[in-house]
XYZ file of N, CA and C in Angstrom:
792
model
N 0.846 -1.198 0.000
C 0.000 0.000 0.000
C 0.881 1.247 0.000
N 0.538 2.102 -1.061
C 1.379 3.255 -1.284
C 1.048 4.282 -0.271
N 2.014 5.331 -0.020
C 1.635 6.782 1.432
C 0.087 7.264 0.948
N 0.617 7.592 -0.053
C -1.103 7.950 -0.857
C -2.166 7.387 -0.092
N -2.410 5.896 -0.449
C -3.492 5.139 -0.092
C -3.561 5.025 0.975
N -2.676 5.225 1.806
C -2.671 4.953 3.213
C -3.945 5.659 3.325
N -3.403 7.278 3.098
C -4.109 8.310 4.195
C -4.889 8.915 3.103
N -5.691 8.000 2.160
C -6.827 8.647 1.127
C -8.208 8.603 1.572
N -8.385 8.305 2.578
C -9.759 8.355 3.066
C -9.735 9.890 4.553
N -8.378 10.249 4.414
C -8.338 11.364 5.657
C -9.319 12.172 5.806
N -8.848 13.128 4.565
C -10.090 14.303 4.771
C -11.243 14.104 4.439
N -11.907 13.259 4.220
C -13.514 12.906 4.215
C -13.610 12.577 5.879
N -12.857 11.650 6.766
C -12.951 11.187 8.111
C -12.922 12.730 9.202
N -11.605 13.120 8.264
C -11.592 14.356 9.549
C -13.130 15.661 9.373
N -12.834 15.769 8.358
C -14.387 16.660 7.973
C -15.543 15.841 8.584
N -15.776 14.866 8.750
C -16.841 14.203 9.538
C -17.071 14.052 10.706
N -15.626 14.032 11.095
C -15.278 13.602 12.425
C -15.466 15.165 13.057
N -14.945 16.131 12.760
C -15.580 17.266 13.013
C -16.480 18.041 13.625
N -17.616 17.771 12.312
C -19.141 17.633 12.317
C -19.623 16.819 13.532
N -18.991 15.835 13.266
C -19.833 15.022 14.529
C -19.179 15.542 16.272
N -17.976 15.953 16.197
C -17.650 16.586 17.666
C -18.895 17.588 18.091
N -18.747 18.531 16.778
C -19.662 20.218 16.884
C -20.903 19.925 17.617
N -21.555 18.695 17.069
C -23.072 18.084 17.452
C -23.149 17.311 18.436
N -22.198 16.132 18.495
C -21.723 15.742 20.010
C -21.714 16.514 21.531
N -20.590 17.904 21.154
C -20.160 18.467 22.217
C -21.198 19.143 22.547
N -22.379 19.906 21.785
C -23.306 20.761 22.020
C -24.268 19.963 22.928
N -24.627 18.885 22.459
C -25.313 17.949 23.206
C -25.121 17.452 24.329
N -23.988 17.156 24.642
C -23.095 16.802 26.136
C -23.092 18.364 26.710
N -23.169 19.732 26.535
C -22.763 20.641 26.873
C -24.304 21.204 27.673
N -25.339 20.758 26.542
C -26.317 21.305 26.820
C -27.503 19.900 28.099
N -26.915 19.057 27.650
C -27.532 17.889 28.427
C -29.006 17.975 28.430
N -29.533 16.962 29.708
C -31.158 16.908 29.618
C -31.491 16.822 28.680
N -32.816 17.318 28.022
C -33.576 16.990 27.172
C -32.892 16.745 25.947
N -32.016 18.079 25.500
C -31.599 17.965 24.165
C -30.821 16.800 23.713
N -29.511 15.984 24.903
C -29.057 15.031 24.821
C -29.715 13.930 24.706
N -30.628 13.556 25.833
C -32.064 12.559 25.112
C -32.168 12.280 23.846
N -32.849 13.816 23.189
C -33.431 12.848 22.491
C -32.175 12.592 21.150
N -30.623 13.809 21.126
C -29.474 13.375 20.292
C -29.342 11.740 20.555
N -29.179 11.533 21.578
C -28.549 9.988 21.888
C -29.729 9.071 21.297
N -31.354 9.407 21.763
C -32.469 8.474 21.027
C -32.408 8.530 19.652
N -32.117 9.503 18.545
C -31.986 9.701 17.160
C -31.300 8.508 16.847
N -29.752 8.556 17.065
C -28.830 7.849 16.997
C -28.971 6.796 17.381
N -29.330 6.025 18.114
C -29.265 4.610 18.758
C -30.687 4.244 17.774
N -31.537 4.934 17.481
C -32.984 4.464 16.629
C -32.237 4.860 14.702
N -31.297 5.500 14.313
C -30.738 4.852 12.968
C -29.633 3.423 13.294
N -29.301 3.360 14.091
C -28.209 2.331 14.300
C -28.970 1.123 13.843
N -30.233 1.130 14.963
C -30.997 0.054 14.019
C -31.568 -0.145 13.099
N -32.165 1.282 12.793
C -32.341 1.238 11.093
C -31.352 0.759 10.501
N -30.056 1.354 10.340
C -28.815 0.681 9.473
C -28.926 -1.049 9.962
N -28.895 -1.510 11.325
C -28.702 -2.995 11.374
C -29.830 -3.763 10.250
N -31.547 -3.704 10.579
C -32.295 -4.206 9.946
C -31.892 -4.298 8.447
N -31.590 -3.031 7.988
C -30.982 -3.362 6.491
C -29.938 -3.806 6.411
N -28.990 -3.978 7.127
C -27.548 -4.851 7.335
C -28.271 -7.004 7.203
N -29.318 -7.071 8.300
C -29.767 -8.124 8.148
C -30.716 -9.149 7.461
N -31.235 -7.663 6.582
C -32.657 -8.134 6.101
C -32.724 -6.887 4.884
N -31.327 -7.126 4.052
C -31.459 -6.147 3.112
C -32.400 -6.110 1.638
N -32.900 -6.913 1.280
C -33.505 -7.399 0.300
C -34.919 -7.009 0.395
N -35.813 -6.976 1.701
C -37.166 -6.954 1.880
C -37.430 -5.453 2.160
N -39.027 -5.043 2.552
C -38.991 -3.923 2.006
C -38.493 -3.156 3.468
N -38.478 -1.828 3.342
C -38.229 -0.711 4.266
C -39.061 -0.651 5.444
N -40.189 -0.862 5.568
C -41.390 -0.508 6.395
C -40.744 -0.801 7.867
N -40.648 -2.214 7.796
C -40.074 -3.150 9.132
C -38.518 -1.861 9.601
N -37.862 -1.346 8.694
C -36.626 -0.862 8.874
C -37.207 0.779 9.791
N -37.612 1.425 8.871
C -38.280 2.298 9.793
C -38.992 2.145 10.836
N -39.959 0.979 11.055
C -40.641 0.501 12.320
C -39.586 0.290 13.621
N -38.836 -0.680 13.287
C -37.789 -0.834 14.381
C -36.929 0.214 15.155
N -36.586 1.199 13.820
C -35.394 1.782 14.404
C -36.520 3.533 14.896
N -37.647 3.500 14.569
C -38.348 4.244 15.153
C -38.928 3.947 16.976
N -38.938 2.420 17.039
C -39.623 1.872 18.235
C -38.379 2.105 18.909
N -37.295 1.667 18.621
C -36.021 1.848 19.372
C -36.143 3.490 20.068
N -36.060 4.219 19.067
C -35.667 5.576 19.465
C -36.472 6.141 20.267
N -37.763 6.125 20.173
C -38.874 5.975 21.433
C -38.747 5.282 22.790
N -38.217 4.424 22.626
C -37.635 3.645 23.809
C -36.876 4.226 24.539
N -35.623 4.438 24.015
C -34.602 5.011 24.863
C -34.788 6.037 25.073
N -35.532 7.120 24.350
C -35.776 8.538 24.672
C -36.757 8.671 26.121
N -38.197 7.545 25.954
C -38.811 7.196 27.129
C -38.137 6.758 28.423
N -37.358 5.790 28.419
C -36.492 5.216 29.355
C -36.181 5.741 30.108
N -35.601 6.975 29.747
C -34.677 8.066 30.698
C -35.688 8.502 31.759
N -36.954 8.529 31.518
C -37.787 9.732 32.015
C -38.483 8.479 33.465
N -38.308 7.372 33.562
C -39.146 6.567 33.756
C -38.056 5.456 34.964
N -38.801 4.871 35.867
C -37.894 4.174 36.773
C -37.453 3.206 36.653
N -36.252 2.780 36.853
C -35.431 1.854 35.590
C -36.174 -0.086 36.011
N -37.333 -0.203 36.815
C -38.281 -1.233 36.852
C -38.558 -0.989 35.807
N -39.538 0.074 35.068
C -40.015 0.030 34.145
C -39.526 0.469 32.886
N -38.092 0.955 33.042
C -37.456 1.445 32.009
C -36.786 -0.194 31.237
N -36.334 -1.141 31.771
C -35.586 -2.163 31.743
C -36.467 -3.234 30.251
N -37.664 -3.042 30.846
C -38.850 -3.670 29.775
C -38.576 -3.397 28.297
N -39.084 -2.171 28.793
C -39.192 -0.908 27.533
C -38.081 -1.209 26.650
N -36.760 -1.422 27.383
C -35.406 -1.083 26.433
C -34.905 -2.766 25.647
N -35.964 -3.773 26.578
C -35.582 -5.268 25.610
C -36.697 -5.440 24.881
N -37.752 -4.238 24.264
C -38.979 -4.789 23.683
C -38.282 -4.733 22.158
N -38.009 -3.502 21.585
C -37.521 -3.529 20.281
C -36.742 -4.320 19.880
N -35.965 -5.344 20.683
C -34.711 -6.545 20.712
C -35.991 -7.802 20.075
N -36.914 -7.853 21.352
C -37.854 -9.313 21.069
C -38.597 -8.832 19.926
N -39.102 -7.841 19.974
C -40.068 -7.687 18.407
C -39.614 -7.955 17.147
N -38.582 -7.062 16.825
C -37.486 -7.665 15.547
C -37.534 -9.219 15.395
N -36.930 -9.975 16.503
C -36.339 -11.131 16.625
C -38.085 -11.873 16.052
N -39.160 -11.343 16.818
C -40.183 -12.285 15.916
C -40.768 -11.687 14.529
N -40.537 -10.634 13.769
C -40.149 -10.579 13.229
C -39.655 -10.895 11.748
N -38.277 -10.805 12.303
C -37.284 -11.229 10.974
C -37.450 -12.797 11.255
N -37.066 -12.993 9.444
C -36.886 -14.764 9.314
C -35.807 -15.462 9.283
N -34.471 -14.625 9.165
C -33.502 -15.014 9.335
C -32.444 -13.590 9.902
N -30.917 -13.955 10.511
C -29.819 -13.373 11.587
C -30.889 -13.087 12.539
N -32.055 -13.610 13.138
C -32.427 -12.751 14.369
C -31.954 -12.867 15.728
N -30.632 -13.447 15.632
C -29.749 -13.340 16.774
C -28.943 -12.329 16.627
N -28.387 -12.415 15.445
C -27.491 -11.360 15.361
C -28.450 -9.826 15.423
N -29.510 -9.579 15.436
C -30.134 -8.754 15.395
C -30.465 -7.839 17.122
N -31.019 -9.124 17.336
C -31.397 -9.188 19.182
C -30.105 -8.945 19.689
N -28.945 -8.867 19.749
C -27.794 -9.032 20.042
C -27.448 -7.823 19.953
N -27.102 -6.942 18.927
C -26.651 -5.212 18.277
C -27.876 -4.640 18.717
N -28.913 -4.925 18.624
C -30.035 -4.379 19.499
C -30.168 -3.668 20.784
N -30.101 -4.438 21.466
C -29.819 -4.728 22.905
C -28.705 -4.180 23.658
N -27.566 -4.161 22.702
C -26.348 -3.470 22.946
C -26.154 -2.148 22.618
N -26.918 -2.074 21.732
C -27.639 -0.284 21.338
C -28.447 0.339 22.294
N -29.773 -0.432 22.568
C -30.248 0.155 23.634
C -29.841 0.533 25.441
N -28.823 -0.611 25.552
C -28.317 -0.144 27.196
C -27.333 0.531 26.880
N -26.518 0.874 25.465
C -25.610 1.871 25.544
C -26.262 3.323 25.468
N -27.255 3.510 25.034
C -28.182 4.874 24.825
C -28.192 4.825 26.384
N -28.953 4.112 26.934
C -29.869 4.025 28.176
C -28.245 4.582 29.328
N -27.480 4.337 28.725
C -26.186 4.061 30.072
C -25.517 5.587 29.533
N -25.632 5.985 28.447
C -24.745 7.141 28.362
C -25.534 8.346 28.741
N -26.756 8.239 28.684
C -27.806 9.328 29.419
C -28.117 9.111 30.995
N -27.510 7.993 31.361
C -27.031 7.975 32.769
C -25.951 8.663 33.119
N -24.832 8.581 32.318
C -23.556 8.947 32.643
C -23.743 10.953 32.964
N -24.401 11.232 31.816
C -24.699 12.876 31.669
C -25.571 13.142 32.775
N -26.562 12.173 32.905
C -27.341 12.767 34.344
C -26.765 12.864 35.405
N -26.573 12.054 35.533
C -26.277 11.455 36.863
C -24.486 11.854 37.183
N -23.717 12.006 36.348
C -22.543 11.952 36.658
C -21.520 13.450 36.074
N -22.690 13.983 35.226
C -22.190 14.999 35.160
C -21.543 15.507 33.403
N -20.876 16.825 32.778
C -20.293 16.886 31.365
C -18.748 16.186 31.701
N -17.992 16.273 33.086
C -16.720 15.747 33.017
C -16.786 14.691 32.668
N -17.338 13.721 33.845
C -17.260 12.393 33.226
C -17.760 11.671 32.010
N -18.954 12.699 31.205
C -19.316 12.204 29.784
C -17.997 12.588 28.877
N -17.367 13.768 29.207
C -16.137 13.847 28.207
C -15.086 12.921 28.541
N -15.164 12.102 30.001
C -13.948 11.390 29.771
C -14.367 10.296 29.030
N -15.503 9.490 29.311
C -15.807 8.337 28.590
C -15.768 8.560 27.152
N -16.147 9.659 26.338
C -16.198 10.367 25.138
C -14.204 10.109 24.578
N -13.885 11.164 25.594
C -12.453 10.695 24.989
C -11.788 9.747 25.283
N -12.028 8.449 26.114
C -11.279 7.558 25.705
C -11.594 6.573 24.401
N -13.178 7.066 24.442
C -13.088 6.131 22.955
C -12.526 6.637 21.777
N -12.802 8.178 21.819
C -12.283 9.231 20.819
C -10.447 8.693 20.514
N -10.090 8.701 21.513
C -8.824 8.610 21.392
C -8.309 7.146 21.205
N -8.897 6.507 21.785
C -8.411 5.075 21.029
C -8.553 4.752 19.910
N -9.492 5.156 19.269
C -9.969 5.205 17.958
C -8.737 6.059 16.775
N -8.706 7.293 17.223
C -7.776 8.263 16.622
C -6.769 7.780 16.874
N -6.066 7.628 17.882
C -4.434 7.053 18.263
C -4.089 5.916 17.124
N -4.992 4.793 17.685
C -4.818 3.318 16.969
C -4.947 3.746 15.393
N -6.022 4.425 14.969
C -5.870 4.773 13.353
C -4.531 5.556 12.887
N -4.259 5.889 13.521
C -2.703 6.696 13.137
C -1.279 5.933 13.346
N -1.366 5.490 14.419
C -0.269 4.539 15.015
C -0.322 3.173 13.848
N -1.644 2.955 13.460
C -1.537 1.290 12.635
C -0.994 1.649 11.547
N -1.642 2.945 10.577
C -1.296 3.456 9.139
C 0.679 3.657 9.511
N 0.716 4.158 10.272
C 2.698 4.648 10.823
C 3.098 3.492 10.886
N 3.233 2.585 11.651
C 3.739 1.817 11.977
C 3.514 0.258 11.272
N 2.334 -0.031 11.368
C 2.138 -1.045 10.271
C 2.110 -2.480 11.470
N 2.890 -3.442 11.133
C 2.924 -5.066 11.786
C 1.794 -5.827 11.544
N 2.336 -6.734 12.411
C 1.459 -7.753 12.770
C -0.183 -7.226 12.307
N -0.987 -8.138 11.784
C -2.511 -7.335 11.759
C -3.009 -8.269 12.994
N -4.382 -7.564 13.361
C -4.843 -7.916 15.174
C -5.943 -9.005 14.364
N -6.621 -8.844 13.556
C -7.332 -9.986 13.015
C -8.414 -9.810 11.610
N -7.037 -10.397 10.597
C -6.898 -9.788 9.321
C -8.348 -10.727 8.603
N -8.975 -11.677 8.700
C -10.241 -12.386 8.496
C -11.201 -11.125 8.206
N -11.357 -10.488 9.767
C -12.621 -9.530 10.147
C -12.245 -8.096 10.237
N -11.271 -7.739 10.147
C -10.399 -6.622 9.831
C -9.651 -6.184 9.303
N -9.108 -6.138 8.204
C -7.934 -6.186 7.628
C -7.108 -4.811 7.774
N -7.342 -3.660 8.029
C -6.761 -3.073 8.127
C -6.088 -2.537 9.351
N -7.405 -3.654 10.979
C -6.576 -3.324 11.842
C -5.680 -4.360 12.527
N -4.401 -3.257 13.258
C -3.046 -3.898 13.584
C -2.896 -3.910 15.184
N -1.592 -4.621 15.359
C -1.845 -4.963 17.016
C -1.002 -3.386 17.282
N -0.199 -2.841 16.455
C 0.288 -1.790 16.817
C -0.404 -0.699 17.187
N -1.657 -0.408 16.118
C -2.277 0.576 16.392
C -3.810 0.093 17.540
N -3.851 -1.222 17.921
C -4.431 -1.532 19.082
C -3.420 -1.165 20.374
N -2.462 -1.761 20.683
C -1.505 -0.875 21.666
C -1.551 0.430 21.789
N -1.332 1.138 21.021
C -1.411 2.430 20.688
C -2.838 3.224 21.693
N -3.395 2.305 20.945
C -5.476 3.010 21.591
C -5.195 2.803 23.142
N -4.588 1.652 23.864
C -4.629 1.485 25.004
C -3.638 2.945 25.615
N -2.326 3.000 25.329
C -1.433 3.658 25.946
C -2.410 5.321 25.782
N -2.856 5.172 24.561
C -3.796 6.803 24.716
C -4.778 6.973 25.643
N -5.505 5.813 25.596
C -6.485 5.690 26.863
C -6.152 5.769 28.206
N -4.604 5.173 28.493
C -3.982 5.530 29.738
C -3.813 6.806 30.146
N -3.243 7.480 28.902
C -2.847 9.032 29.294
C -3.965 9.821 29.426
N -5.308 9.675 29.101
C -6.694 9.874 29.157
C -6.735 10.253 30.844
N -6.976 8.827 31.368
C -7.096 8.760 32.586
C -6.225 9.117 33.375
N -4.812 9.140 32.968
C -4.153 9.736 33.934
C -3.840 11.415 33.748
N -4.543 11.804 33.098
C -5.011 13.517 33.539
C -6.157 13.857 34.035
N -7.006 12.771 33.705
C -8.856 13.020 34.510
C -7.850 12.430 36.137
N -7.426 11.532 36.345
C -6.877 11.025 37.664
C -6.432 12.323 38.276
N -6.051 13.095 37.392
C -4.973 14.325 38.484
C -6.041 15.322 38.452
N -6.852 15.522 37.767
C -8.040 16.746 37.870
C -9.132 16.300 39.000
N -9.351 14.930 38.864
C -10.281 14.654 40.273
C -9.610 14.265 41.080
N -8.523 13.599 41.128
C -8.084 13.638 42.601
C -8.331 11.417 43.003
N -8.878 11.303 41.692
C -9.865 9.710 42.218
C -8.348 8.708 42.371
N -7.040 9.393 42.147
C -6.181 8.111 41.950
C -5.969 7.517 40.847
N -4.953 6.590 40.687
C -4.226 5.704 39.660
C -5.089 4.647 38.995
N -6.119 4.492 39.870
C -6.744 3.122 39.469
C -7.583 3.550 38.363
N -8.012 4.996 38.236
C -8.777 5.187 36.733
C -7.641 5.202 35.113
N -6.334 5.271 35.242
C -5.474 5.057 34.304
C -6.142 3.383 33.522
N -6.472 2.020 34.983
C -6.407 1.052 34.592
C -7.849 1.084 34.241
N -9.311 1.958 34.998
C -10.191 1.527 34.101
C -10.299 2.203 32.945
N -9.657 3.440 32.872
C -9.613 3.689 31.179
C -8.834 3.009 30.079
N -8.336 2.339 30.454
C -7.642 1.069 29.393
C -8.723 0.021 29.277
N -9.497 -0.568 30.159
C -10.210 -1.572 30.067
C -11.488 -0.556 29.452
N -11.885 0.050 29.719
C -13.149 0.940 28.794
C -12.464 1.173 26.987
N -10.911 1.733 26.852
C -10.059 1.447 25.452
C -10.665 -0.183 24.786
N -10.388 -1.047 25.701
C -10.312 -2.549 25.342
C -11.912 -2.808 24.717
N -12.759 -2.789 25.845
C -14.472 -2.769 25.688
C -14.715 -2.380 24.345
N -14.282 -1.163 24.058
C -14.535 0.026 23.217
C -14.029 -0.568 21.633
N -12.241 -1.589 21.695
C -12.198 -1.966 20.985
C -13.037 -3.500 20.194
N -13.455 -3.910 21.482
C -14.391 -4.984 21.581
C -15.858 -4.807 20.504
N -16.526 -3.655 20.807
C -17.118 -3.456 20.427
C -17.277 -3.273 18.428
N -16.100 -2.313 17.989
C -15.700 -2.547 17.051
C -15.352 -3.285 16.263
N -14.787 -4.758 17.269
C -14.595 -5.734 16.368
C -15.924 -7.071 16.240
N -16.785 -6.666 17.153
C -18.114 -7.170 17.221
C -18.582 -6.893 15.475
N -18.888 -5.564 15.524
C -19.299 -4.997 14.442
C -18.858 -5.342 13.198
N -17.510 -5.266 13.365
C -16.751 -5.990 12.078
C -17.099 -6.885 11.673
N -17.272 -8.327 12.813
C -17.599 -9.497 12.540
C -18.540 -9.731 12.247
N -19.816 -9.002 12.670
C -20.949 -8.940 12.052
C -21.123 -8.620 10.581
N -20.557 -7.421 10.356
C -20.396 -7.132 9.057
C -20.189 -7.707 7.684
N -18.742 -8.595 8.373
C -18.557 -9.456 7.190
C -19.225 -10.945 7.404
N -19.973 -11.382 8.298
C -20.397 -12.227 8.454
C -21.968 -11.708 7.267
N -22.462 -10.677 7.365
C -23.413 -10.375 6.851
C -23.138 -9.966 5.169
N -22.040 -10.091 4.773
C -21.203 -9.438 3.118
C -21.582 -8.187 3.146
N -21.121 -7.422 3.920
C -21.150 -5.907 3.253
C -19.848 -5.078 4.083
N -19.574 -3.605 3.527
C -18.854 -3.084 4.135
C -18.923 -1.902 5.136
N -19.876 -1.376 5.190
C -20.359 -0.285 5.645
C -21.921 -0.110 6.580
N -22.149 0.003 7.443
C -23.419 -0.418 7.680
C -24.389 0.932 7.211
N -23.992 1.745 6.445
C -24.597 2.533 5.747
C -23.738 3.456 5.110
N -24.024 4.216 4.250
C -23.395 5.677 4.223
C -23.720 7.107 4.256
N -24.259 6.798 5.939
C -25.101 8.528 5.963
C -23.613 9.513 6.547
N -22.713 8.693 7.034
C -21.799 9.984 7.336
C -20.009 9.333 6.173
N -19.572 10.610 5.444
C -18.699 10.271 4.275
C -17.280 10.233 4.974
N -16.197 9.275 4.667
C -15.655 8.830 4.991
C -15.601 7.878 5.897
N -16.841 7.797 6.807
C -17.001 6.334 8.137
C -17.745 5.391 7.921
N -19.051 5.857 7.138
C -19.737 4.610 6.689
C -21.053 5.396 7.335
N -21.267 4.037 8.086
C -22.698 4.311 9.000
C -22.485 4.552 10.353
N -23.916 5.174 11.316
C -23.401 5.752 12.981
C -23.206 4.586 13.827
N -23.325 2.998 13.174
C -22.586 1.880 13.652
C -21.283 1.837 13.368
N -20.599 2.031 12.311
C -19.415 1.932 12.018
C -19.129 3.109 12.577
N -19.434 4.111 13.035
C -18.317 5.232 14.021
C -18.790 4.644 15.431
N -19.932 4.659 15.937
C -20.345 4.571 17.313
C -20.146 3.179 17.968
N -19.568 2.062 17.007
C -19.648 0.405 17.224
C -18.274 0.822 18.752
N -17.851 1.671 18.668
C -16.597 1.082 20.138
C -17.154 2.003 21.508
N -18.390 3.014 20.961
C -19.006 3.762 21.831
C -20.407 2.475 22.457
N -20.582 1.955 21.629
C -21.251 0.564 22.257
C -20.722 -0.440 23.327
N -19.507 -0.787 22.644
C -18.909 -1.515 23.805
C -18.277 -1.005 25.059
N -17.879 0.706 25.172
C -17.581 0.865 26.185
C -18.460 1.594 27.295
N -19.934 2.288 26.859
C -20.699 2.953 27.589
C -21.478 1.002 27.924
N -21.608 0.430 27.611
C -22.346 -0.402 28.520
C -21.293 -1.477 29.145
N -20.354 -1.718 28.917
C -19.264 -1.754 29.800
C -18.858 -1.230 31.041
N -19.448 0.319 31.020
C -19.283 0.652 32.140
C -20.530 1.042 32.749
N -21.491 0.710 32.148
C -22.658 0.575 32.764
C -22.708 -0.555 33.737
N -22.423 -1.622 33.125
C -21.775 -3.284 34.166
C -20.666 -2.667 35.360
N -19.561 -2.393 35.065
C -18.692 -2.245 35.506
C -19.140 -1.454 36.946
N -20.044 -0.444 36.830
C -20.029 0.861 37.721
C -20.847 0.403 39.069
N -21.619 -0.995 38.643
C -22.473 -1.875 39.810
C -21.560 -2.294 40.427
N -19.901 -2.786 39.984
C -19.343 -3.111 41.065
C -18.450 -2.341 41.899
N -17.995 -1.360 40.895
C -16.473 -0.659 41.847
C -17.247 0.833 42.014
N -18.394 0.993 42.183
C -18.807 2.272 42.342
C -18.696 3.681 41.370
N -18.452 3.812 40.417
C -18.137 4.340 39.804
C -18.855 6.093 39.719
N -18.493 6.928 39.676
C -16.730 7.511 40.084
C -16.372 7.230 41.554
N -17.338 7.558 42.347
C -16.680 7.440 43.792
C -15.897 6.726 44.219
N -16.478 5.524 44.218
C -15.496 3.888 44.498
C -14.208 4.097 44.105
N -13.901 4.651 43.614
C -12.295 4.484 42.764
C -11.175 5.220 43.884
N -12.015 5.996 44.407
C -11.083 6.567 45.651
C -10.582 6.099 46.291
């Protein structure tokens, strides 16, 4: 692969990537309602893009149905006590699943993982505040960015060339050591200690987890993109797939070590 090709998809990514901070940050900035219902939009195309990822051939109706019931869901959820929020957020998972006639595992599965990541990152903003949504924000931000730069530089070993081909264990290292330095400046601004260096590496890891979920799905399903509403990334699965694995990651995670407090 020539320097060229390396870095020929840049400025379509960075111009996007951009865009999506401007709308991101306003939303995290402004919180409550407006974040709602940003985060419900998004988590209700994700599944629009999945249904046509799984069930591309048949018509649209079901595609808009789903990823409309989704976005209603999670937007409701927030407002509602998480007895009854919990229902709400596995109904659009079981409905699909009866449904579609075929992947309706793989469906129920990205589903489900869509909805407690909506449901968990409008926890994080409520409940925890814009710091801690920007740290969780930038460690995925930055693992993402680091590892894409570090893999194209450096090159090696690929991390798992089947379901990824372009990503490397270098620029996976890379995402972790950025994610460290993440946490170890939120560590010195709150005061919480060393031990958030190690859960922002394991939220890096989640985060990369998530991404390679997606991947595997992807090519398990023959396609490359799970849409192309944003240019240079694909679809808001293919940017948001490592924001999946690490906001409900630490949605799990925060039942046990307390999260932020506990860390003290």
């Amino acid at each position: 692969m020539s320097g060229t090709e390396k870095w020929s998809d840049l400025t379509a990514r960075v111009g996007s990537a951009l865009a999506m901070v401007v709308v991101g940050a306003a939303g995290i900035w402004f919180g409550g309602h407006v974040f709602h219902v940003l985060v419900a939009v998004i988590c209700g195309l994700m599944v629009w893009e999945l249904v046509s990822i799984v069930r591309p051939t048949q018509e649209r109706r079901l595609q808009v149905l789903l990823g409309g019931l989704t976005a209603a869901a999670v937007l409701v959820s927030v407002y509602l006590p998480a007895g009854f929020a919990l229902p709400l957020l596995l109904a659009p998972a079981l409905l699909g699943f009866g449904q579609l006639e075929r992947n309706r595992t793989v469906f129920m599965i990205f589903t489900v993982m869509i909805l407690l990541s909506g449901f968990g990152l409008m926890q994080v903003r409520d409940d925890m505040g814009v710091g801690w949504m920007l740290w969780l924000v930038m460690v995925v931000i930055v693992t993402d960015v680091v590892g894409y730069f570090a893999g194209r530089a450096f090159g090696g070993p690929k991390f798992w060339p089947a379901v990824s081909p372009k990503k490397t264990w270098s620029g996976t290292a890379a995402g972790w050591v950025g994610a460290g330095l993440v946490g170890l400046i939120f560590s010195i601004n709150t005061g919480l200690g060393l031990q958030l260096i190690g859960v922002s590496i394991a939220i890096s890891m989640a985060s990369q987890m998530g991404d390679i979920a997606e991947s595997a799905m992807k090519r398990k399903m023959g396609v490359k993109d799970s849409s192309n509403l944003i240019p240079g990334h694909g679809g808001l699965m293919d940017r948001f797939d490592g924001m999946l694995g690490a906001s409900v990651f630490l949605l799990i995670i925060g039942q046990f070590i307390g999260f932020p407090p506990g860390l003290g």
